[in-house]
Coordinates of C-alpha atoms in Angstrom, one line a residue:
Chain U
X1 CA -135.8 197.4 59.3
X2 CA -136.2 200.8 61.0
X3 CA -135.5 203.6 59.0
X4 CA -134.9 207.3 60.0
X5 CA -137.0 209.8 58.7
X6 CA -134.3 212.5 58.9
X7 CA -134.9 214.3 55.6
X8 CA -138.4 214.9 54.5
X9 CA -137.7 213.4 50.8
X10 CA -138.8 209.8 50.5
X11 CA -137.2 206.9 48.8
X12 CA -139.2 204.7 46.3
X13 CA -136.8 201.6 46.1
X14 CA -136.7 200.2 42.8
X15 CA -138.9 196.7 41.9
X16 CA -135.5 194.4 42.9
X17 CA -134.1 196.5 45.5
X18 CA -137.7 195.8 47.2
X19 CA -137.5 191.6 45.7
X20 CA -133.9 191.7 47.8
X21 CA -135.4 193.1 50.5
X22 CA -137.7 191.1 51.2
X23 CA -135.3 187.9 49.6
X24 CA -132.9 188.0 52.7
X25 CA -135.6 187.6 55.1
X26 CA -135.7 184.2 56.1
X27 CA -132.7 182.8 56.5
X28 CA -133.2 179.4 55.2
X29 CA -133.4 181.6 51.6
X30 CA -130.0 183.2 52.8
X31 CA -128.2 180.1 53.6
X32 CA -129.7 178.7 50.1
X33 CA -128.4 182.0 48.0
X34 CA -124.7 181.7 50.4
X35 CA -124.5 177.8 48.8
X36 CA -126.0 179.1 45.8
X37 CA -123.2 182.1 45.4
X38 CA -120.4 179.4 46.5
X39 CA -121.2 177.1 43.3
X40 CA -121.2 179.7 41.0
X41 CA -117.4 180.9 42.1
X42 CA -116.5 176.8 42.7
X43 CA -117.6 177.1 39.0
X44 CA -116.0 180.1 37.5
X45 CA -112.4 178.9 39.2
X46 CA -112.2 175.3 39.1
X47 CA -109.7 174.9 37.1
X48 CA -107.2 177.5 40.0
X49 CA -108.7 175.5 43.0
X50 CA -108.4 171.9 42.1
X51 CA -105.7 170.0 43.5
X52 CA -105.2 167.5 40.4
X53 CA -106.2 168.0 37.0
X54 CA -109.5 165.9 36.2
X55 CA -108.1 163.1 33.6
X56 CA -105.1 163.0 35.5
X57 CA -104.3 159.3 36.4
X58 CA -103.0 158.0 40.0
X59 CA -102.4 154.6 39.0
X60 CA -100.8 153.5 42.7
X61 CA -103.7 154.5 44.5
X62 CA -107.0 153.1 42.5
X63 CA -110.7 152.7 43.9
X64 CA -108.9 154.6 46.9
X65 CA -111.9 155.4 49.5
X66 CA -112.6 159.1 50.6
X67 CA -109.7 160.6 53.6
X68 CA -112.1 159.8 56.6
X69 CA -111.9 156.0 56.1
X70 CA -109.4 154.0 57.3
X71 CA -107.7 153.3 54.0
X72 CA -108.2 156.7 52.5
X73 CA -105.2 158.9 52.3
X74 CA -105.2 162.4 52.8
X75 CA -103.8 163.9 49.5
X76 CA -106.9 162.4 48.0
X77 CA -109.8 164.0 50.0
X78 CA -112.7 163.0 49.1
X79 CA -110.9 158.9 47.3
X80 CA -110.2 158.0 43.3
X81 CA -112.3 156.3 41.2
X82 CA -110.9 153.2 39.2
X83 CA -109.1 155.6 36.5
X84 CA -107.3 156.6 40.0
X85 CA -109.0 159.9 39.2
X86 CA -108.7 162.1 42.0
X87 CA -112.7 162.5 43.2
X88 CA -112.9 166.0 44.6
X89 CA -111.0 167.1 41.4
X90 CA -113.6 165.6 39.0
X91 CA -116.6 167.7 41.3
X92 CA -115.4 170.8 41.2
X93 CA -114.5 170.0 37.6
X94 CA -117.6 169.1 37.2
X95 CA -119.4 171.8 38.9
X96 CA -118.2 173.8 35.8
X97 CA -119.9 171.7 33.8
X98 CA -123.2 170.8 35.0
X99 CA -124.2 173.7 37.7
X100 CA -122.1 176.3 35.5
X101 CA -123.9 175.1 31.7
X102 CA -127.0 174.8 33.2
X103 CA -126.9 179.1 34.0
X104 CA -125.9 179.2 30.8
X105 CA -128.5 177.7 29.0
X106 CA -131.0 178.9 31.4
X107 CA -129.5 182.2 30.2
X108 CA -129.7 181.6 26.2
X109 CA -133.2 180.3 26.8
X110 CA -134.9 183.1 28.6
X111 CA -133.2 185.6 26.2
X112 CA -135.2 184.0 23.1
X113 CA -138.0 183.0 24.7
X114 CA -138.3 186.8 26.7
X115 CA -138.3 187.8 22.5
X116 CA -140.7 185.7 21.2
X117 CA -143.1 186.3 24.6
X118 CA -143.2 189.7 24.0
X119 CA -143.3 189.7 20.1
X120 CA -146.4 187.4 21.2
X121 CA -148.0 189.3 23.3
X122 CA -148.1 191.9 20.6
X123 CA -150.1 190.5 18.8
X124 CA -153.7 189.9 18.4
X125 CA -156.1 187.6 16.8
X126 CA -155.5 183.7 15.2
X127 CA -151.9 184.4 15.5
X128 CA -152.4 184.6 19.0
X129 CA -154.3 181.4 19.7
X130 CA -151.7 179.6 17.4
X131 CA -148.9 180.3 19.2
X132 CA -151.3 179.5 22.9
X133 CA -151.5 176.2 21.3
X134 CA -149.2 175.3 20.1
X135 CA -147.0 176.5 23.2
X136 CA -149.6 174.1 25.3
X137 CA -148.9 171.0 23.0
X138 CA -144.8 171.5 23.6
X139 CA -145.0 172.3 27.2
X140 CA -147.0 169.0 27.2
X141 CA -144.8 166.8 26.2
X142 CA -142.2 165.6 28.8
X143 CA -138.9 168.0 28.5
X144 CA -136.9 165.0 28.7
X145 CA -138.5 163.3 25.8
X146 CA -138.4 166.1 23.3
X147 CA -134.2 167.0 24.2
X148 CA -133.9 163.2 23.1
X149 CA -135.5 163.6 20.3
X150 CA -133.4 166.4 19.4
X151 CA -130.9 165.0 20.6
X152 CA -130.8 161.5 18.0
X153 CA -131.5 164.6 15.5
X154 CA -128.1 166.2 16.4
X155 CA -125.9 163.4 17.8
X156 CA -125.1 162.5 21.2
X157 CA -122.5 165.1 22.8
X158 CA -122.6 167.4 25.9
X159 CA -123.3 170.6 22.9
X160 CA -125.6 169.4 21.7
X161 CA -127.0 168.3 24.7
X162 CA -127.1 172.0 25.6
X163 CA -128.8 173.1 22.4
X164 CA -131.9 170.7 23.4
X165 CA -131.8 171.9 26.6
X166 CA -132.2 175.8 25.5
X167 CA -134.7 174.4 22.6
X168 CA -136.9 172.6 25.3
X169 CA -136.2 175.7 28.1
X170 CA -138.0 178.1 25.2
X171 CA -141.3 177.5 26.1
X172 CA -142.3 178.2 29.5
X173 CA -140.6 181.2 29.6
X174 CA -142.3 182.4 26.0
X175 CA -145.6 181.7 27.9
X176 CA -145.3 183.3 31.2
X177 CA -143.7 186.4 29.5
X178 CA -145.8 186.2 26.8
X179 CA -148.6 186.4 30.4
X180 CA -146.7 189.2 31.9
X181 CA -146.2 191.5 29.0
X182 CA -150.3 190.9 28.9
X183 CA -151.3 191.5 32.4
X184 CA -149.0 194.4 32.9
X185 CA -150.6 195.8 29.4
X186 CA -153.9 196.3 30.7
X187 CA -152.9 198.3 33.5
X188 CA -153.4 202.1 34.0
X189 CA -149.5 203.2 33.8
X190 CA -149.2 202.0 30.7
X191 CA -152.0 203.7 28.9
X192 CA -150.7 207.3 30.1
X193 CA -147.2 206.4 28.9
X194 CA -149.4 205.9 25.5
X195 CA -151.0 209.0 25.5
X196 CA -148.0 210.4 26.4
X197 CA -147.1 209.3 22.5
X198 CA -144.5 206.1 23.5
X199 CA -144.4 203.7 21.5
X200 CA -144.7 199.7 22.0
X201 CA -141.1 198.5 22.3
X202 CA -140.7 202.1 24.5
X203 CA -143.6 201.2 26.7
X204 CA -141.7 197.4 26.5
X205 CA -138.5 198.6 27.4
X206 CA -139.3 201.0 29.5
X207 CA -142.7 200.3 31.9
X208 CA -143.0 197.1 31.4
X209 CA -140.1 194.8 31.8
X210 CA -138.6 196.3 34.8
X211 CA -142.1 195.3 36.1
X212 CA -142.0 191.6 35.5
X213 CA -137.9 191.2 35.7
X214 CA -138.7 189.5 39.5
X215 CA -140.6 187.0 37.6
X216 CA -138.9 185.7 34.9
X217 CA -136.1 185.4 37.4
X218 CA -137.8 183.8 40.0
X219 CA -139.0 181.0 36.6
X220 CA -135.6 181.3 35.7
X221 CA -134.5 179.6 38.7
X222 CA -137.4 176.1 38.0
X223 CA -135.7 176.4 34.7
X224 CA -131.9 176.0 35.8
X225 CA -133.2 173.7 38.5
X226 CA -134.6 171.6 35.6
X227 CA -131.6 171.9 33.8
X228 CA -129.0 170.9 36.3
X229 CA -131.2 167.3 35.9
X230 CA -131.7 166.9 32.9
X231 CA -128.1 167.7 32.1
X232 CA -127.2 164.6 34.6
X233 CA -129.8 162.0 33.2
X234 CA -128.9 163.0 29.6
X235 CA -124.9 162.6 30.8
X236 CA -125.9 160.0 32.9
X237 CA -127.9 158.2 29.6
X238 CA -125.1 157.8 27.7
X239 CA -126.2 160.7 25.2
X240 CA -124.9 164.3 26.7
X241 CA -121.4 164.6 28.1
X242 CA -118.9 161.6 27.1
X243 CA -117.8 159.2 29.8
X244 CA -114.5 161.1 30.6
X245 CA -116.0 164.3 30.8
X246 CA -116.2 165.3 34.8
X247 CA -119.9 165.8 34.4
X248 CA -121.8 164.6 37.2
X249 CA -124.1 162.7 35.7
X250 CA -121.6 161.0 33.2
X251 CA -118.7 160.5 36.6
X252 CA -122.9 158.8 38.4
X253 CA -122.6 156.5 34.8
X254 CA -119.1 155.3 35.3
X255 CA -119.5 154.4 38.9
X256 CA -122.3 153.0 38.2
X257 CA -120.9 149.4 37.7
X258 CA -118.1 149.7 40.7
X259 CA -120.8 150.7 42.7
X260 CA -121.1 147.4 45.4
X261 CA -117.2 147.5 45.5
X262 CA -116.6 150.9 45.4
X263 CA -120.2 153.4 46.5
X264 CA -118.4 157.0 46.8
X265 CA -118.2 156.9 43.2
X266 CA -121.7 157.1 42.8
X267 CA -122.7 158.8 46.3
X268 CA -120.5 161.8 46.2
X269 CA -121.6 163.2 42.4
X270 CA -125.4 162.3 43.5
X271 CA -125.0 164.0 46.5
X272 CA -123.6 167.5 44.3
X273 CA -126.3 166.9 41.9
X274 CA -128.6 166.9 44.6
X275 CA -126.9 169.7 46.8
X276 CA -127.2 172.1 43.0
X277 CA -130.9 171.7 42.5
X278 CA -131.8 171.7 46.4
X279 CA -129.0 175.7 46.6
X280 CA -131.9 176.8 43.1
X281 CA -134.5 175.6 45.0
X282 CA -134.6 176.9 48.1
X283 CA -133.1 180.4 46.4
X284 CA -136.3 180.7 43.9
X285 CA -138.4 179.4 46.7
X286 CA -137.1 182.4 48.7
X287 CA -137.9 184.4 45.9
X288 CA -141.3 183.3 45.4
X289 CA -142.4 183.7 48.7
X290 CA -141.1 187.2 48.7
X291 CA -142.7 188.4 45.1
X292 CA -145.8 187.2 47.5
X293 CA -145.0 188.7 50.1
X294 CA -145.0 192.5 47.7
X295 CA -148.1 191.9 46.2
X296 CA -149.7 191.2 50.2
X297 CA -148.4 195.0 50.7
Chain H
X1 CA -171.1 169.7 29.3
X2 CA -172.0 169.0 25.7
X3 CA -169.2 172.3 24.9
X4 CA -166.5 171.2 27.3
X5 CA -166.4 168.0 25.5
X6 CA -166.5 169.4 22.1
X7 CA -163.7 171.7 23.0
X8 CA -161.8 169.4 24.3
X9 CA -162.4 167.0 21.2
X10 CA -161.8 170.1 19.9
X11 CA -157.9 170.5 21.4
X12 CA -157.3 167.0 20.7
X13 CA -158.0 167.2 17.0
X14 CA -155.7 169.8 17.2
X15 CA -152.3 168.7 19.3
X16 CA -153.0 165.5 17.3
X17 CA -152.1 167.4 13.9
X18 CA -149.6 169.1 15.3
X19 CA -147.7 166.2 16.7
X20 CA -148.0 164.0 13.3
X21 CA -146.6 167.7 11.8
X22 CA -144.0 167.0 14.0
X23 CA -143.6 162.9 13.9
X24 CA -143.5 163.0 9.9
X25 CA -140.9 166.5 9.8
X26 CA -138.3 164.4 12.0
X27 CA -138.2 162.6 9.4
X28 CA -136.6 164.8 6.7
X29 CA -134.0 165.9 10.1
X30 CA -133.0 162.8 11.2
X31 CA -129.0 162.0 9.6
X32 CA -130.4 159.2 5.9
X33 CA -132.7 159.6 3.3
X34 CA -136.3 160.1 4.8
X35 CA -138.2 157.6 3.2
X36 CA -136.0 155.2 5.3
X37 CA -136.2 156.7 8.5
X38 CA -139.6 156.9 7.9
X39 CA -140.8 153.4 6.5
X40 CA -137.5 151.8 8.5
X41 CA -136.9 149.3 5.3
X42 CA -133.3 150.0 5.6
X43 CA -132.3 146.2 3.0
X44 CA -135.3 146.9 0.9
X45 CA -134.1 147.1 -2.9
X46 CA -134.2 149.4 -5.6
X47 CA -137.7 147.8 -6.9
X48 CA -139.0 147.5 -3.2
X49 CA -138.5 151.0 -2.9
X50 CA -139.5 152.2 -5.0
X51 CA -143.2 150.6 -4.4
X52 CA -142.7 152.5 -1.1
X53 CA -142.4 155.2 -2.8
X54 CA -145.5 155.2 -4.8
X55 CA -147.1 154.2 -1.2
X56 CA -146.5 157.3 0.8
X57 CA -146.8 159.4 -2.5
X58 CA -143.0 160.6 -2.9
X59 CA -143.4 161.9 -6.2
X60 CA -146.4 164.9 -5.3
X61 CA -145.7 167.5 -3.2
X62 CA -145.4 167.8 0.8
X63 CA -148.7 168.0 1.8
X64 CA -150.2 164.5 -0.2
X65 CA -146.8 163.2 0.9
X66 CA -148.1 163.9 4.4
X67 CA -151.5 162.8 4.3
X68 CA -150.5 159.3 3.0
X69 CA -148.5 159.6 5.9
X70 CA -151.4 160.0 8.5
X71 CA -153.7 157.5 6.4
X72 CA -150.7 155.0 6.9
X73 CA -151.1 156.3 10.8
X74 CA -154.6 155.2 10.6
X75 CA -154.6 152.0 9.6
X76 CA -151.9 151.2 12.3
X77 CA -148.6 151.0 9.9
X78 CA -146.0 153.3 11.7
X79 CA -143.1 151.5 9.5
X80 CA -140.6 148.7 9.9
X81 CA -137.7 149.0 13.4
X82 CA -134.8 149.8 11.8
X83 CA -133.1 147.2 14.9
X84 CA -135.5 144.2 14.4
X85 CA -137.4 144.6 11.7
X86 CA -140.8 144.1 13.6
X87 CA -143.5 145.9 12.9
X88 CA -143.1 149.5 15.6
X89 CA -147.4 148.6 16.2
X90 CA -146.3 145.2 17.4
X91 CA -143.1 146.6 19.2
X92 CA -145.4 149.3 20.8
X93 CA -148.1 147.2 21.9
X94 CA -145.6 144.6 23.9
X95 CA -143.7 147.5 25.3
X96 CA -146.9 150.0 26.1
X97 CA -148.6 148.2 28.8
X98 CA -145.8 148.2 30.9
X99 CA -145.3 151.8 31.0
X100 CA -149.4 151.9 31.7
X101 CA -148.7 149.8 34.2
X102 CA -145.9 151.7 36.1
X103 CA -146.8 155.3 35.3
X104 CA -150.5 154.4 36.4
X105 CA -149.6 152.7 39.5
X106 CA -147.1 155.4 40.8
X107 CA -149.7 158.4 40.0
X108 CA -152.4 156.1 42.4
X109 CA -149.4 156.1 45.4
X110 CA -148.0 159.5 44.9
X111 CA -151.9 160.7 44.8
X112 CA -152.7 158.4 47.6
X113 CA -149.9 160.0 50.2
X114 CA -149.0 163.5 48.6
X115 CA -152.2 164.9 49.4
X116 CA -152.7 164.0 52.5
X117 CA -149.8 164.8 53.6
X118 CA -150.3 168.0 52.1
X119 CA -153.6 168.8 53.8
X120 CA -151.4 167.6 57.6
X121 CA -149.1 170.5 56.2
X122 CA -151.4 173.0 55.7
X123 CA -153.5 172.5 58.5
X124 CA -150.4 173.0 60.5
X125 CA -149.0 176.0 58.5
X126 CA -146.3 177.4 60.0
X127 CA -145.9 174.9 62.8
X128 CA -143.6 172.1 63.0
X129 CA -145.4 169.4 60.7
X130 CA -145.4 172.3 57.8
X131 CA -141.7 173.1 57.9
X132 CA -140.9 169.2 58.5
X133 CA -143.3 168.6 55.3
X134 CA -142.0 171.3 53.0
X135 CA -138.0 169.9 53.7
X136 CA -138.8 166.7 52.6
X137 CA -141.0 167.6 49.6
X138 CA -138.0 170.6 49.3
X139 CA -135.6 167.7 48.8
X140 CA -138.0 164.6 47.3
X141 CA -137.8 166.8 44.0
X142 CA -134.6 168.4 43.9
X143 CA -133.1 164.6 44.3
X144 CA -132.2 163.0 40.7
X145 CA -134.0 160.3 40.0
X146 CA -131.3 157.3 38.3
X147 CA -129.5 157.8 41.7
X148 CA -132.6 158.1 44.0
X149 CA -133.0 154.5 41.9
X150 CA -129.6 153.3 42.7
X151 CA -129.8 154.1 46.6
X152 CA -133.1 152.0 46.1
X153 CA -131.6 149.2 44.1
X154 CA -128.4 148.9 46.3
X155 CA -130.1 149.0 50.1
X156 CA -133.3 147.5 48.9
X157 CA -132.2 144.6 46.6
X158 CA -128.4 143.8 47.3
X159 CA -127.6 144.8 51.5
X160 CA -131.3 143.6 52.5
X161 CA -132.0 141.8 49.4
X162 CA -136.1 142.6 50.3
X163 CA -137.0 143.1 46.6
X164 CA -135.9 142.1 43.5
X165 CA -134.1 144.9 41.6
X166 CA -135.1 143.8 37.7
X167 CA -137.3 143.0 35.9
X168 CA -141.2 142.8 35.6
X169 CA -141.3 139.4 37.1
X170 CA -139.5 136.5 37.9
X171 CA -138.4 134.2 34.4
X172 CA -140.0 131.2 36.4
X173 CA -143.4 132.0 35.7
X174 CA -145.4 131.4 32.4
X175 CA -147.9 134.3 31.9
X176 CA -149.6 134.4 28.7
X177 CA -150.4 137.7 27.7
X178 CA -154.0 139.1 26.4
X179 CA -153.6 142.4 27.8
X180 CA -150.5 143.0 28.6
X181 CA -150.6 144.8 32.3
X182 CA -149.6 142.4 34.3
X183 CA -150.9 142.6 37.2
X184 CA -154.0 141.9 34.9
X185 CA -152.5 139.3 32.6
X186 CA -152.0 137.0 35.9
X187 CA -155.6 137.5 37.7
X188 CA -157.2 136.1 33.7
X189 CA -154.4 133.2 33.8
X190 CA -155.4 129.8 34.8
X191 CA -152.3 128.7 36.0
X192 CA -152.2 126.9 39.3
X193 CA -149.7 129.5 40.7
X194 CA -151.5 132.0 39.7
X195 CA -151.0 133.7 43.8
X196 CA -146.8 133.0 43.0
X197 CA -146.7 134.8 40.4
X198 CA -148.8 137.9 41.6
X199 CA -146.5 138.2 44.1
X200 CA -144.1 137.9 42.3
X201 CA -144.9 140.5 39.8
X202 CA -146.6 142.9 42.2
X203 CA -142.3 142.6 44.4
X204 CA -141.1 143.4 41.1
X205 CA -143.4 146.7 41.3
X206 CA -142.2 147.9 44.4
X207 CA -139.7 149.6 44.0
X208 CA -140.2 151.0 40.4
X209 CA -143.3 152.8 41.6
X210 CA -141.7 154.1 45.1
X211 CA -139.3 155.5 43.0
X212 CA -140.8 156.7 40.2
X213 CA -143.4 158.5 42.7
X214 CA -141.2 160.1 45.1
X215 CA -141.1 163.6 42.8
X216 CA -144.2 163.8 41.7
X217 CA -145.9 162.6 45.6
X218 CA -143.6 166.0 46.6
X219 CA -144.9 168.5 44.3
X220 CA -149.1 166.9 44.4
X221 CA -148.0 167.4 48.8
X222 CA -147.2 171.3 48.0
X223 CA -150.4 171.4 45.4
X224 CA -152.4 170.0 47.6
X225 CA -151.1 172.7 51.0
X226 CA -151.1 175.6 48.8
X227 CA -154.7 174.7 47.5
X228 CA -155.8 174.0 51.0
X229 CA -154.2 177.1 52.5
X230 CA -157.1 178.4 50.2
X231 CA -159.9 177.0 50.9
X232 CA -159.2 177.5 55.1
X233 CA -158.8 180.8 54.0
X234 CA -162.3 181.2 52.5
X235 CA -166.1 182.5 53.7
X236 CA -167.4 179.4 53.7
X237 CA -165.1 178.1 56.2
X238 CA -165.9 181.3 58.4
X239 CA -169.6 181.0 58.3
X240 CA -169.3 177.2 58.8
X241 CA -166.4 177.7 62.0
X242 CA -168.8 180.6 62.9
X243 CA -172.9 178.0 63.5
X244 CA -170.2 175.6 65.8
X245 CA -169.1 173.0 63.7
X246 CA -165.7 171.3 65.5
X247 CA -162.4 171.7 63.3
X248 CA -162.6 167.9 62.1
X249 CA -166.1 168.4 60.5
X250 CA -165.2 171.8 58.6
X251 CA -162.2 169.5 57.2
X252 CA -163.6 166.5 56.6
X253 CA -167.2 167.9 54.9
X254 CA -166.3 171.0 53.0
X255 CA -162.4 171.8 53.1
X256 CA -161.2 168.4 52.1
X257 CA -163.0 168.0 49.3
X258 CA -162.3 171.7 48.0
X259 CA -159.1 171.5 47.8
X260 CA -158.9 167.6 46.4
X261 CA -160.7 169.3 43.2
X262 CA -158.0 172.5 43.2
X263 CA -155.6 169.8 43.7
X264 CA -156.6 167.3 40.3
X265 CA -157.1 170.0 38.0
X266 CA -153.2 170.8 38.2
X267 CA -152.8 166.4 38.2
X268 CA -152.7 166.0 34.1
X269 CA -149.6 168.6 33.9
X270 CA -147.7 166.7 35.8
X271 CA -148.3 163.7 34.6
X272 CA -146.4 164.4 31.5
X273 CA -143.7 165.1 34.4
X274 CA -143.7 161.4 35.5
X275 CA -143.4 160.3 32.6
X276 CA -140.2 161.4 31.9
X277 CA -139.4 160.2 35.3
X278 CA -140.5 156.5 34.2
X279 CA -138.5 157.2 31.4
X280 CA -135.0 156.8 33.0
X281 CA -136.3 154.8 35.9
X282 CA -137.5 152.1 33.0
X283 CA -133.4 151.6 31.7
X284 CA -132.4 151.5 35.7
X285 CA -134.4 148.8 36.3
X286 CA -135.0 147.0 33.2
X287 CA -138.9 147.7 33.0
X288 CA -139.6 146.0 29.8
X289 CA -141.4 149.2 28.9
X290 CA -141.7 151.9 26.0
X291 CA -138.9 154.7 27.7
X292 CA -136.5 152.0 27.6
X293 CA -137.4 150.7 24.6
X294 CA -137.0 154.6 23.0
X295 CA -133.9 155.2 24.6
X296 CA -132.1 152.2 23.5
X297 CA -133.3 152.6 20.3
X298 CA -131.6 156.1 20.2
X299 CA -127.9 153.8 21.1
X300 CA -128.7 152.2 17.7
X301 CA -129.6 154.9 15.8
X302 CA -133.5 153.2 14.8
X303 CA -135.7 156.4 13.9
X304 CA -137.9 154.7 12.7
X305 CA -138.3 153.5 16.9
X306 CA -138.1 157.0 17.7
X307 CA -141.2 158.5 15.4
X308 CA -143.2 156.0 16.8
X309 CA -142.0 155.7 20.4
X310 CA -143.2 159.8 19.8
X311 CA -146.4 159.9 18.8
X312 CA -147.3 156.4 21.1
X313 CA -146.3 158.6 24.1
X314 CA -147.0 161.6 23.7
X315 CA -150.8 159.7 23.1
X316 CA -151.1 158.2 25.9
X317 CA -150.3 161.7 27.8
X318 CA -153.1 163.7 26.4
X319 CA -155.3 160.9 26.8
X320 CA -154.7 160.7 30.2
X321 CA -154.7 164.3 30.1
X322 CA -158.1 165.1 29.1
X323 CA -159.3 162.2 31.6
X324 CA -158.1 164.2 34.5
X325 CA -159.6 166.8 32.7
X326 CA -163.3 165.3 32.5
X327 CA -162.7 163.9 36.0
X328 CA -161.8 166.9 36.9
X329 CA -165.6 168.3 35.2
X330 CA -167.6 165.6 36.5
X331 CA -166.8 167.2 40.6
X332 CA -166.8 170.5 39.8
X333 CA -169.6 171.9 38.7
X334 CA -168.1 175.2 37.9
X335 CA -165.6 173.9 35.5
X336 CA -168.0 172.3 33.5
X337 CA -171.3 174.6 33.3
X338 CA -170.6 178.9 34.2
X339 CA -174.1 179.1 34.7
X340 CA -174.4 176.8 38.3
X341 CA -172.2 179.6 40.0
X342 CA -170.0 182.2 40.4
X343 CA -166.5 181.4 41.3

């Protein structure tokens, strides 16, 4: 973007603005970002825009195929399931469960992870070495196994699944915050504000966080795609959302028995999961690319 | 090399310590009585429970309770399954080999396909093949594995009828349980239908392995691509180019070896991910492995089994992790000893 220099004044964009400027360059990333925003809008407005309730039964329209099939009915655009519930409404409601909850889960574990990570970056010696090893151990246990164990302690259910996934995601945020804060602390500008007499907390708040926030966001997108897949996987295994809830994984599990006679009850939730994970990954990919471009300049 | 080995050994001890503490504390966290969770004896009479409490030193402090638990673990006693009343150790030994078979074959398949494709993408950097491969990789690691498994069963087992959809081998064949690894057991057996059995077992293996291997393969593609790009940017490649070597000579003799080493370093981390995928796949394909057993244990509230499964599965992952570390060190002198050269 060419900027005409009319004024003498130099303008320095903030790190986040620079990131956005680099981020929006590749068109694929913008499409992904558009899809991401679309999903957020769907999740927020789910109750308003769905044509039917997600649990309403239409008993004279059981297992109706999608509207483009010969037997379809246009008032049920994506067909109905074995209890005559409208698939489109269920999918939209599912957006706020699977996709919307994954955002909340990631924000919660990001907040906890950043606090623990920055505190641990300020400590040194045996405590920090122990924490490092501890994190390595936790990070190498498969996330689903850990989530399953936490669900076993808390008991099945959507809410307990969310707590489990929050706990599973925390270590990676602790890890990345710790490393990023350590890296920044070694730089000269931090030394300068330290010589000005700033306390560690103040340095963290005003000097370091603005500089590492984009790293955290890019890790958060990675974590979010994992969270979507984990919520859906636990729902599919019957450990997460109970079957009547329109959570995508639970919908898939509900459709498995009907796979052969009503394949759309399995195709559609799967495609919805795939779509949301690809959109999230595209955003994350664009973010990492933008970070790399900025580093090279 | 000695220091390297000692370090890895040290890490292993520390990890096992943490893991056993974790699984020991699970017996307190799970609902129900701690002693029963630990031993799995739900039908024990008060007298038997008293003997068990004595055995696990319930009267003394937490630390000696933990040590007596460790002691039991070292003797291979992990309690009894709450549902089948068999010792956990037997249950695990029956099921772990199937998981080892599935995950190891899938890991090899993922590397075998992922690495060359990733190198190919790096060679055609920012051209059509590169973009195509990146797109496939993006879809590949975004696809939910349970959905992929169901689609694979629908297309290849039901509609086309090419491959079986469930189990490890057809029930017609009777194979003696020696190592537990099905393919090796078949080769060891002296049944007259050995080759038919081998073919059948391989046919059962194909679909689950492809489903498990897809996501790790796409991750290896990306790792291999970035490793190759890094290597192609180095000075020794420029020097080789200046010497007048042909492009294929540079790739095969210089670039590929160095890029493979970089990827192998990250294989260990991916393995944990692969095991997670394998657990879900085992449920879909009714694979008689430890992942399916663990998930079923949760439905049945079999807390002793969950505890034992956690220890065994994580130990398996760590052992593979360490083996891969040693392979990496064996291939790369720089990782073994710093004096072999500067990074």
